[in-house]
Coordinates of C-alpha atoms in Angstrom, one line a residue:
Chain T
X1 CA 117.6 88.1 134.3
X2 CA 115.1 91.0 133.7
X3 CA 112.2 90.8 131.4
X4 CA 112.0 93.9 129.9
X5 CA 108.9 95.4 128.1
X6 CA 110.4 98.0 125.8
X7 CA 112.2 97.4 122.7
X8 CA 115.5 98.3 123.9
X9 CA 117.0 95.3 126.0
X10 CA 120.3 95.3 126.8
X11 CA 120.5 92.2 129.0
X12 CA 122.9 89.5 127.5
X13 CA 121.7 85.7 128.5
X14 CA 124.5 84.8 130.7
X15 CA 124.7 81.5 129.4
X16 CA 126.2 83.2 126.3
X17 CA 129.6 83.6 128.2
X18 CA 131.9 81.0 127.4
X19 CA 133.5 79.0 130.2
X20 CA 137.2 79.9 130.0
X21 CA 138.0 77.2 132.7
X22 CA 136.1 74.0 133.5
X23 CA 133.2 72.3 131.4
X24 CA 131.3 74.4 128.9
X25 CA 127.8 74.8 129.4
X26 CA 125.6 71.9 128.1
X27 CA 122.6 74.1 127.7
X28 CA 125.0 76.4 125.3
X29 CA 123.5 74.8 122.2
X30 CA 119.8 75.1 123.2
X31 CA 119.7 78.8 124.4
X32 CA 116.8 80.5 123.4
X33 CA 115.6 84.2 123.7
X34 CA 114.5 85.1 127.0
X35 CA 110.5 85.5 127.3
X36 CA 109.2 88.7 125.4
X37 CA 106.3 90.5 127.0
X38 CA 105.8 92.4 124.0
X39 CA 105.1 89.5 122.0
X40 CA 102.7 88.0 124.4
X41 CA 100.9 91.6 124.9
X42 CA 100.8 92.9 121.4
X43 CA 99.5 91.1 118.4
X44 CA 99.9 94.2 116.0
X45 CA 102.4 96.7 117.1
X46 CA 101.7 99.3 114.5
X47 CA 98.1 99.5 115.8
X48 CA 98.7 99.1 119.3
X49 CA 99.0 101.7 121.7
X50 CA 99.0 102.0 125.5
X51 CA 97.1 104.0 127.9
X52 CA 96.9 105.1 131.5
X53 CA 93.6 105.0 133.4
X54 CA 92.4 107.1 136.2
X55 CA 89.2 106.4 137.8
X56 CA 86.9 103.3 139.0
X57 CA 84.0 103.3 136.8
X58 CA 85.3 100.0 135.4
X59 CA 86.2 98.3 138.6
X60 CA 84.0 95.5 137.8
X61 CA 86.1 94.7 134.6
X62 CA 88.9 94.7 137.1
X63 CA 90.2 98.0 135.7
X64 CA 91.2 100.5 138.2
X65 CA 93.4 103.6 138.7
X66 CA 96.9 103.7 137.7
X67 CA 96.3 100.3 135.3
X68 CA 97.8 100.4 131.8
X69 CA 95.2 99.4 128.9
X70 CA 96.7 97.5 125.9
X71 CA 94.5 99.0 122.8
X72 CA 94.5 97.5 119.5
X73 CA 92.9 99.9 117.0
X74 CA 93.1 97.3 114.6
X75 CA 90.2 95.0 116.0
X76 CA 86.8 95.6 114.9
X77 CA 84.6 96.1 118.3
X78 CA 82.6 93.0 119.0
X79 CA 79.5 92.8 121.8
X80 CA 80.9 92.8 125.0
X81 CA 84.2 94.4 124.4
X82 CA 85.9 97.0 126.4
X83 CA 86.8 99.8 124.2
X84 CA 88.5 103.2 124.3
X85 CA 86.0 105.5 122.4
X86 CA 85.3 109.0 122.0
X87 CA 82.2 110.4 123.1
X88 CA 81.3 114.1 122.4
X89 CA 85.1 115.1 122.1
X90 CA 86.2 112.9 125.3
X91 CA 87.8 109.7 125.6
X92 CA 86.0 107.3 128.0
X93 CA 86.3 103.5 128.6
X94 CA 83.5 101.4 128.4
X95 CA 81.9 97.8 127.8
X96 CA 80.1 97.9 124.4
X97 CA 76.8 96.4 124.2
X98 CA 75.2 95.6 120.9
X99 CA 71.7 94.5 120.4
X100 CA 69.2 94.9 117.7
X101 CA 71.2 97.1 115.8
X102 CA 71.4 99.7 119.1
X103 CA 74.8 100.4 120.8
X104 CA 75.1 100.7 124.3
X105 CA 78.1 101.7 126.4
X106 CA 78.2 100.5 130.1
X107 CA 80.0 101.3 133.0
X108 CA 81.1 98.6 135.1
X109 CA 80.7 99.3 138.9
X110 CA 78.3 98.9 141.7
X111 CA 76.3 102.2 139.8
X112 CA 76.0 100.5 136.5
X113 CA 75.5 103.2 134.4
X114 CA 74.3 102.7 130.7
X115 CA 74.4 105.1 127.7
X116 CA 72.4 104.6 124.5
X117 CA 74.2 106.0 121.6
X118 CA 71.8 107.9 119.2
X119 CA 72.5 110.1 116.0
X120 CA 72.9 113.3 118.1
X121 CA 76.1 111.9 119.9
X122 CA 79.6 112.6 118.4
X123 CA 80.7 109.0 118.9
X124 CA 83.3 106.5 117.5
X125 CA 85.7 103.8 118.9
X126 CA 89.3 104.7 118.9
X127 CA 90.4 101.1 119.8
X128 CA 89.7 97.6 121.7
X129 CA 91.1 97.1 124.9
X130 CA 92.9 93.8 125.0
X131 CA 94.8 93.5 128.2
X132 CA 95.2 95.3 131.5
X133 CA 98.5 95.8 133.1
X134 CA 97.7 95.7 136.8
X135 CA 100.2 96.1 139.5
X136 CA 99.5 94.1 142.7
X137 CA 101.5 95.8 144.9
X138 CA 101.7 99.7 145.1
Chain V
X1 CA 101.6 102.4 88.0
X2 CA 103.3 104.3 90.8
X3 CA 101.3 105.5 93.7
X4 CA 102.5 108.5 96.0
X5 CA 100.9 108.2 99.5
X6 CA 101.1 111.0 101.5
X7 CA 99.7 111.9 105.2
X8 CA 97.4 114.8 105.3
X9 CA 98.7 117.8 107.3
X10 CA 100.5 115.0 109.1
X11 CA 101.9 116.9 112.3
X12 CA 98.8 118.6 113.1
X13 CA 96.9 115.0 112.4
X14 CA 99.3 113.3 114.8
X15 CA 98.4 115.6 117.6
X16 CA 94.9 115.3 117.1
X17 CA 95.0 111.3 117.4
X18 CA 95.5 111.9 120.9
X19 CA 92.9 115.1 121.3
X20 CA 89.6 114.2 119.9
X21 CA 88.5 117.7 121.4
X22 CA 90.7 119.1 118.5
X23 CA 89.0 117.3 115.3
X24 CA 87.5 119.7 112.9
X25 CA 89.1 122.7 115.0
X26 CA 92.1 124.9 113.7
X27 CA 95.4 123.4 114.8
X28 CA 99.2 124.4 113.6
X29 CA 102.7 122.9 114.7
X30 CA 105.8 125.0 114.6
X31 CA 109.2 124.5 113.9
X32 CA 112.0 123.2 116.4
X33 CA 112.3 126.6 118.3
X34 CA 108.3 127.4 117.9
X35 CA 109.5 129.8 114.9
X36 CA 107.3 129.2 112.0
X37 CA 104.4 127.1 110.9
X38 CA 105.4 123.6 109.5
X39 CA 101.9 122.1 109.6
X40 CA 98.8 123.6 109.4
X41 CA 95.1 121.6 109.9
X42 CA 92.7 122.3 106.8
X43 CA 90.7 124.8 108.9
X44 CA 94.0 126.8 109.1
X45 CA 94.8 126.4 105.6
X46 CA 91.5 127.9 104.5
X47 CA 92.6 131.0 106.6
X48 CA 95.4 131.8 104.3
X49 CA 98.1 130.9 106.3
X50 CA 101.0 129.5 104.3
X51 CA 103.6 127.1 105.1
X52 CA 106.5 128.6 106.9
X53 CA 105.3 132.0 108.0
X54 CA 106.8 133.3 111.2
X55 CA 104.5 132.7 114.3
X56 CA 104.6 136.3 115.3
X57 CA 103.2 137.2 112.1
X58 CA 99.7 135.6 113.0
X59 CA 99.7 135.9 116.7
X60 CA 96.2 137.9 116.2
X61 CA 94.8 135.3 114.2
X62 CA 95.7 132.8 116.6
X63 CA 94.1 134.3 119.4
X64 CA 90.9 135.6 117.2
X65 CA 90.3 132.4 115.7
X66 CA 91.3 129.8 118.9
X67 CA 93.8 128.3 116.9
X68 CA 95.7 125.3 118.9
X69 CA 99.4 126.1 118.8
X70 CA 102.2 122.9 118.9
X71 CA 105.4 122.8 119.3
X72 CA 107.0 119.8 117.0
X73 CA 106.9 116.7 119.0
X74 CA 109.4 114.5 116.7
X75 CA 109.2 111.5 119.2
X76 CA 105.7 111.4 118.6
X77 CA 105.6 112.1 114.8
X78 CA 108.8 109.6 114.2
X79 CA 106.8 106.8 116.0
X80 CA 103.5 107.4 114.0
X81 CA 105.6 107.5 111.1
X82 CA 107.2 104.2 111.5
X83 CA 104.0 102.9 112.3
X84 CA 102.5 103.8 109.0
X85 CA 105.7 102.7 107.1
X86 CA 105.3 99.3 108.9
X87 CA 101.7 98.9 107.6
X88 CA 102.8 99.7 104.3
X89 CA 105.7 97.5 104.2
X90 CA 103.7 94.4 105.3
X91 CA 100.8 95.4 102.5
X92 CA 102.9 96.3 99.4
X93 CA 105.9 94.8 98.0
X94 CA 107.9 97.7 96.3
X95 CA 108.0 100.4 98.6
X96 CA 110.0 103.8 99.0
X97 CA 109.8 105.5 101.9
X98 CA 110.5 109.1 100.5
X99 CA 110.1 111.1 103.8
X100 CA 108.9 111.1 107.4
X101 CA 105.2 111.2 105.9
X102 CA 105.2 110.0 102.3
X103 CA 106.1 106.8 100.2
X104 CA 106.1 106.0 96.8
X105 CA 104.4 102.3 95.8
X106 CA 104.9 100.5 92.9
X107 CA 101.5 98.5 91.9
X108 CA 102.8 95.8 89.5
X109 CA 99.1 94.6 89.1
X110 CA 97.0 97.5 87.3
X111 CA 93.7 95.7 87.7
X112 CA 92.9 96.4 91.7
X113 CA 95.0 99.6 92.1
X114 CA 92.2 101.5 93.1
X115 CA 90.8 98.8 95.7
X116 CA 94.3 98.3 96.8
X117 CA 94.8 102.3 97.5
X118 CA 91.3 102.7 99.2
X119 CA 92.2 99.6 101.2
X120 CA 95.3 101.4 102.7
X121 CA 93.9 104.8 103.1
X122 CA 91.1 102.8 105.3
X123 CA 93.6 100.8 106.9
X124 CA 96.1 103.5 108.0
X125 CA 93.2 105.5 109.1
X126 CA 91.7 102.7 111.6
X127 CA 95.0 101.5 112.8
X128 CA 96.9 104.6 113.5
X129 CA 94.1 107.7 112.9
X130 CA 96.0 109.5 110.3
X131 CA 94.2 110.3 107.3
X132 CA 96.1 109.8 103.8
X133 CA 95.9 110.5 100.3
X134 CA 96.9 108.8 97.6
X135 CA 97.8 109.9 94.0
X136 CA 98.4 107.2 91.3
X137 CA 99.8 107.7 87.5
X138 CA 102.6 106.3 85.5
X139 CA 105.4 108.0 86.9
X140 CA 106.8 109.4 90.2
X141 CA 106.3 113.2 88.9
X142 CA 102.9 112.3 87.7
X143 CA 102.0 110.4 90.9
X144 CA 103.1 113.6 93.0
X145 CA 100.7 115.6 90.9
X146 CA 97.8 113.3 91.3
X147 CA 98.3 113.3 95.1
X148 CA 98.4 117.0 94.9
X149 CA 95.0 117.0 93.5
X150 CA 93.6 114.0 95.3
X151 CA 93.9 115.9 98.7
X152 CA 92.0 118.9 96.7
X153 CA 89.1 117.3 94.7
X154 CA 88.7 113.8 95.5
X155 CA 86.2 112.5 98.3
X156 CA 87.9 109.4 99.1
X157 CA 91.6 111.0 99.0
X158 CA 92.6 108.9 96.0
X159 CA 93.1 110.4 92.4
X160 CA 94.1 107.9 89.6
X161 CA 95.6 109.5 86.3
X162 CA 95.9 107.0 83.9
X163 CA 94.5 108.2 80.6
X164 CA 96.1 110.5 78.5
X165 CA 93.2 112.9 78.4
X166 CA 93.0 112.9 82.0
X167 CA 96.6 113.5 82.8
X168 CA 96.6 116.5 80.2
X169 CA 93.6 117.9 82.1
X170 CA 95.5 118.0 85.5
X171 CA 99.1 119.1 84.3
X172 CA 97.2 122.0 82.5
X173 CA 95.9 122.9 86.2
X174 CA 99.1 122.9 88.2
X175 CA 101.6 125.5 88.3
X176 CA 105.3 124.5 87.4
X177 CA 106.2 125.8 91.0
X178 CA 104.5 122.5 92.2
X179 CA 105.8 120.1 90.2
X180 CA 108.2 117.7 91.9
X181 CA 111.9 118.8 91.2
X182 CA 111.0 122.2 89.5
X183 CA 110.5 124.2 92.8
X184 CA 111.1 127.9 93.7
X185 CA 114.8 127.5 91.7
X186 CA 113.4 127.4 88.4
X187 CA 109.8 128.6 88.8
X188 CA 110.8 132.4 88.5
X189 CA 112.6 131.8 85.4
X190 CA 109.9 129.6 84.0
X191 CA 107.2 132.3 84.7
X192 CA 109.3 134.6 83.1
X193 CA 109.3 132.9 79.9
X194 CA 105.8 132.6 79.7
X195 CA 105.7 128.8 81.0
X196 CA 103.3 128.9 83.9
X197 CA 101.7 125.2 83.8
X198 CA 103.1 121.7 83.6
X199 CA 101.5 121.7 80.3
X200 CA 103.2 124.5 79.3
X201 CA 106.6 123.1 80.0
X202 CA 106.3 119.8 78.2
X203 CA 105.3 121.7 75.1
X204 CA 108.8 122.8 75.0
X205 CA 111.5 120.8 72.7
X206 CA 114.0 118.7 74.6
X207 CA 117.0 120.8 73.5
X208 CA 115.6 124.3 74.9
X209 CA 114.9 122.2 78.3
X210 CA 118.4 120.7 78.6
X211 CA 120.0 124.0 78.1
X212 CA 118.3 125.9 80.5
X213 CA 117.2 123.3 83.3
X214 CA 120.1 120.5 82.9
X215 CA 119.5 116.8 82.6
X216 CA 117.4 116.7 85.9
X217 CA 115.1 119.2 84.3
X218 CA 114.5 117.3 81.1
X219 CA 113.9 114.0 83.4
X220 CA 111.2 115.7 84.9
X221 CA 109.7 116.7 81.4
X222 CA 109.7 113.3 80.2
X223 CA 108.1 112.1 83.6
X224 CA 105.5 114.5 83.0
X225 CA 105.1 113.1 79.8
X226 CA 104.6 109.7 81.0
X227 CA 107.9 108.2 80.3
X228 CA 109.7 106.9 83.6
X229 CA 112.8 108.5 84.6
X230 CA 112.9 108.3 88.3
X231 CA 113.1 104.4 89.6
X232 CA 111.8 103.8 93.0
X233 CA 114.7 103.4 95.6
X234 CA 113.7 100.5 97.8
X235 CA 116.5 99.7 99.7
X236 CA 117.4 102.8 101.9
X237 CA 120.7 104.5 101.4
X238 CA 122.7 105.6 104.3
X239 CA 122.2 109.4 104.7
X240 CA 124.7 111.3 102.5
X241 CA 124.7 114.2 104.7
X242 CA 123.9 115.4 108.3
X243 CA 122.3 118.7 109.3
X244 CA 122.1 120.0 112.7
X245 CA 121.1 123.7 113.2
X246 CA 118.9 125.5 115.3
X247 CA 117.5 129.0 115.7
X248 CA 118.6 130.5 119.5
X249 CA 115.7 131.2 121.7
X250 CA 116.9 134.8 121.8
X251 CA 119.4 136.3 119.2
X252 CA 122.7 136.4 120.9
X253 CA 126.1 138.4 120.3
X254 CA 127.9 136.1 122.8
X255 CA 130.8 134.1 121.4
X256 CA 131.1 131.6 124.0
X257 CA 127.0 130.9 123.5
X258 CA 127.5 130.2 120.0
X259 CA 130.7 128.2 120.4
X260 CA 128.8 125.9 122.9
X261 CA 125.9 125.5 120.4
X262 CA 128.3 124.6 117.5
X263 CA 129.8 121.8 119.8
X264 CA 126.9 120.5 120.7
X265 CA 125.7 120.1 116.8
X266 CA 129.1 118.7 115.9
X267 CA 128.5 116.2 118.6
X268 CA 125.0 115.1 117.7
X269 CA 126.3 115.0 114.2
X270 CA 129.2 112.6 115.1
X271 CA 126.7 110.3 117.3
X272 CA 124.4 109.9 114.1
X273 CA 127.5 109.7 111.8
X274 CA 128.7 106.7 114.0
X275 CA 125.2 104.9 114.2
X276 CA 125.2 104.8 110.2
X277 CA 128.9 103.3 110.9
X278 CA 130.5 106.0 108.7
X279 CA 133.2 108.6 108.6
X280 CA 133.1 112.0 107.5
X281 CA 135.6 114.2 105.5
X282 CA 133.9 117.4 105.2
X283 CA 132.5 119.5 108.0
X284 CA 130.7 122.7 107.3
X285 CA 129.8 125.5 109.6
X286 CA 127.2 128.1 109.4
X287 CA 126.1 131.2 111.5
X288 CA 123.0 133.7 110.5
X289 CA 121.8 136.9 111.7
X290 CA 118.2 137.8 112.0
X291 CA 116.4 138.8 108.7
X292 CA 113.2 139.8 110.5
X293 CA 115.0 142.4 112.3
X294 CA 115.9 145.7 110.5
X295 CA 118.8 146.5 112.8
X296 CA 121.2 144.0 111.6
X297 CA 121.8 143.3 107.8
X298 CA 121.0 139.7 107.1
X299 CA 124.7 138.1 107.3
X300 CA 125.0 134.7 106.3
X301 CA 128.4 133.5 107.2
X302 CA 129.8 130.1 106.5
X303 CA 133.0 128.0 106.0
X304 CA 133.9 124.6 105.3
X305 CA 137.2 122.1 105.9
X306 CA 138.1 119.0 104.2
X307 CA 139.9 116.8 106.7
X308 CA 143.0 114.8 106.1
X309 CA 141.9 111.6 107.8
X310 CA 137.7 110.7 107.4
X311 CA 136.7 110.5 111.1
X312 CA 133.6 110.0 113.1
X313 CA 135.5 111.1 116.4
X314 CA 133.3 113.7 118.6
X315 CA 136.3 115.6 119.8
X316 CA 138.1 115.7 116.1
X317 CA 134.7 117.0 114.5
X318 CA 134.0 119.4 117.5
X319 CA 137.5 121.0 117.2
X320 CA 137.5 121.3 113.5
X321 CA 134.0 123.0 113.6
X322 CA 135.2 125.3 116.4
X323 CA 138.2 126.2 113.9
X324 CA 135.8 127.4 111.2
X325 CA 133.6 129.0 113.5
X326 CA 136.7 131.1 114.9
X327 CA 137.7 131.8 111.1
X328 CA 134.0 132.9 110.1
X329 CA 132.7 134.6 113.2
X330 CA 132.2 138.5 112.9
X331 CA 132.1 140.3 116.6
X332 CA 129.5 142.9 117.1
X333 CA 126.6 141.1 115.3
X334 CA 123.6 139.4 116.8
X335 CA 123.2 135.9 115.7
X336 CA 120.1 134.2 115.1
X337 CA 120.9 130.6 113.9
X338 CA 123.9 128.4 113.8
X339 CA 124.5 124.7 112.4
X340 CA 126.8 122.3 111.4
X341 CA 126.9 120.0 108.2
X342 CA 129.1 117.0 107.8
X343 CA 129.0 115.1 104.5
X344 CA 131.4 113.2 102.0
X345 CA 131.1 110.0 104.1
X346 CA 132.3 106.6 103.8
X347 CA 132.0 103.3 105.3
X348 CA 134.0 102.4 108.1
X349 CA 135.7 99.4 106.8
X350 CA 136.1 101.1 103.5
X351 CA 138.0 104.2 105.2
X352 CA 141.9 103.5 104.7
X353 CA 144.3 104.1 107.6
X354 CA 146.3 107.3 106.7
X355 CA 149.7 106.6 106.0
X356 CA 150.7 108.7 109.1
X357 CA 147.9 108.2 111.2
X358 CA 148.3 106.9 114.8
X359 CA 146.6 103.5 114.6
X360 CA 147.1 102.4 118.4
X361 CA 145.5 106.0 119.2
X362 CA 142.8 105.6 116.7
X363 CA 141.7 102.3 117.9
X364 CA 141.6 103.9 121.2
X365 CA 139.6 106.8 120.2
X366 CA 137.1 104.5 118.4
X367 CA 136.4 102.2 121.5
X368 CA 136.0 105.3 123.7
X369 CA 133.1 106.6 121.2
X370 CA 131.6 103.1 121.4
X371 CA 131.3 103.6 125.2
X372 CA 130.0 107.1 125.0
X373 CA 127.2 105.9 122.6
X374 CA 126.6 103.1 124.7
X375 CA 126.3 105.1 127.9
X376 CA 124.0 107.3 125.9
X377 CA 121.9 104.9 124.7
X378 CA 121.2 103.2 128.2
X379 CA 121.3 105.9 130.4
X380 CA 119.4 108.3 128.2
X381 CA 120.4 110.8 125.4
X382 CA 123.2 113.3 126.5
X383 CA 124.0 111.7 129.8
X384 CA 127.9 112.2 128.9
X385 CA 129.3 114.3 126.3
X386 CA 132.3 116.6 126.1
X387 CA 133.0 119.6 128.3
X388 CA 132.7 122.0 125.7
X389 CA 129.2 121.3 124.7
X390 CA 126.3 123.3 126.3
X391 CA 124.9 122.1 129.7
X392 CA 122.2 124.3 130.5
X393 CA 119.2 124.5 127.9
X394 CA 118.9 128.1 128.1
X395 CA 119.5 128.9 124.3
X396 CA 118.3 125.3 123.3
X397 CA 114.9 124.6 122.1
X398 CA 111.7 127.0 123.0
X399 CA 109.2 124.7 123.2
X400 CA 106.1 126.1 125.3
X401 CA 103.5 124.0 123.7
X402 CA 105.2 120.9 123.5
X403 CA 102.6 117.7 123.6
X404 CA 103.4 114.3 125.4
X405 CA 105.4 111.5 123.9
X406 CA 102.3 109.6 123.9
X407 CA 103.9 106.4 122.2
X408 CA 107.6 106.4 123.4
X409 CA 107.6 107.3 127.1
X410 CA 106.1 105.3 129.9
X411 CA 105.4 108.7 132.1
X412 CA 103.8 110.5 129.1
X413 CA 101.2 107.8 127.8
X414 CA 97.8 109.1 127.1
X415 CA 96.1 109.2 130.3
X416 CA 92.2 108.5 130.2
X417 CA 89.7 110.0 133.0
X418 CA 87.0 106.8 133.3

């Protein structure tokens, strides 16, 4: 059985087929729906989006090229969250640092790079990254 | 109290969610065939571009003002709409989804309506990135008016018309043509009679309105006076008719081309019909010539057929549609647009078998149609179709500025360089 990420799933739990000959399956009455990755990865489907990343500036947070981020817009960003944000008209993925009412955006690789948000920047948070889908063998 | 929640410049706003570089920049979205303007950002509205303007008329303006132009991306707009309606469904109890970007809400408890509305506006903005406006009043028609002004004058996109004094103030300001349910059909007539605002209209007596504007006109007037006539339709009714039409990417005098287009529309209609488990009894076909080209007079040809046996069988609907086309088609003209409308539906189980209908054949056909829909749903739309339908996409849709289906296709999701 395949676990499908999309909402459209056409698989049929095989135990549902009644046995025409022989013994009926003892599991028949206990059959449960198969695992649903949507349920695991998405808490709020109306506010959740998937985003693909290119680049390795967040490698320290285990986000690398080709990964898919699950982004939840309904969450309020907290200190140390990985966020998808708009900085001066472009999308960025950074770690948010809040200290003494100042906001900092951190890259997370060998060359840690820190940006302090000031009032001249156009900055807002698009959503909070909740999961990273990373394929191990490419 | 009834509220109308309406998304601001919905299609343009959807495009901006994934294009932060376009915030506060002029954006337009074009109709299905890149023909006319169907959505404008505020910046474009200020330039005086009207809804429905053919794009060729504003080519210079687009270049001069660096307007971003998008083909309509209904996969995206439909998904964003679904998200917004889901938020509403989870937040309020009485809801009527009125269109892709509008919903009526019945607020039963009067005390915290403004707080509730503000809460919805903020929530939808944060969760989906779409700005919305809320107009609140005592009837649906007045809520529509409240919404109209909420977009124009309110700082928080909410306008609450409750007292008679405030309602009077606004209905004196609104043109009758902008009143829900009046529209262009009556507005010219009313202007001729010296009725310019909604306020002028409600001062007429009931008999005059009934005589000149029918019962629905009278209901609209009552609603303007604050008396509820239109209830919220909270349960979704099945569609009463299905329309499939399109403007050709290039005017054509090729009969075969038009025939294939009509076949495809008929097929699409049949598929939608089966998805809502209905059968149709009436098929209507139309073809139009180009009204913007003077060489052709503006011809509107159409015809319809009432079927003996209601059906949702693709091949029957196609063959009936083609018979109509054959009758209405006049050779020698260049046609701009074609379409199929089916109506007069009944639910499959209620549909009685015709006395002379071949039952075993019908059951076989039903199975065939079921398989067709299943294969198309698994393998992707239009994986299999009837041979008379169009196979190349040449005539189909001009969508030169189509944005990705960011939220519904894995290979098109938003990609970010980090």
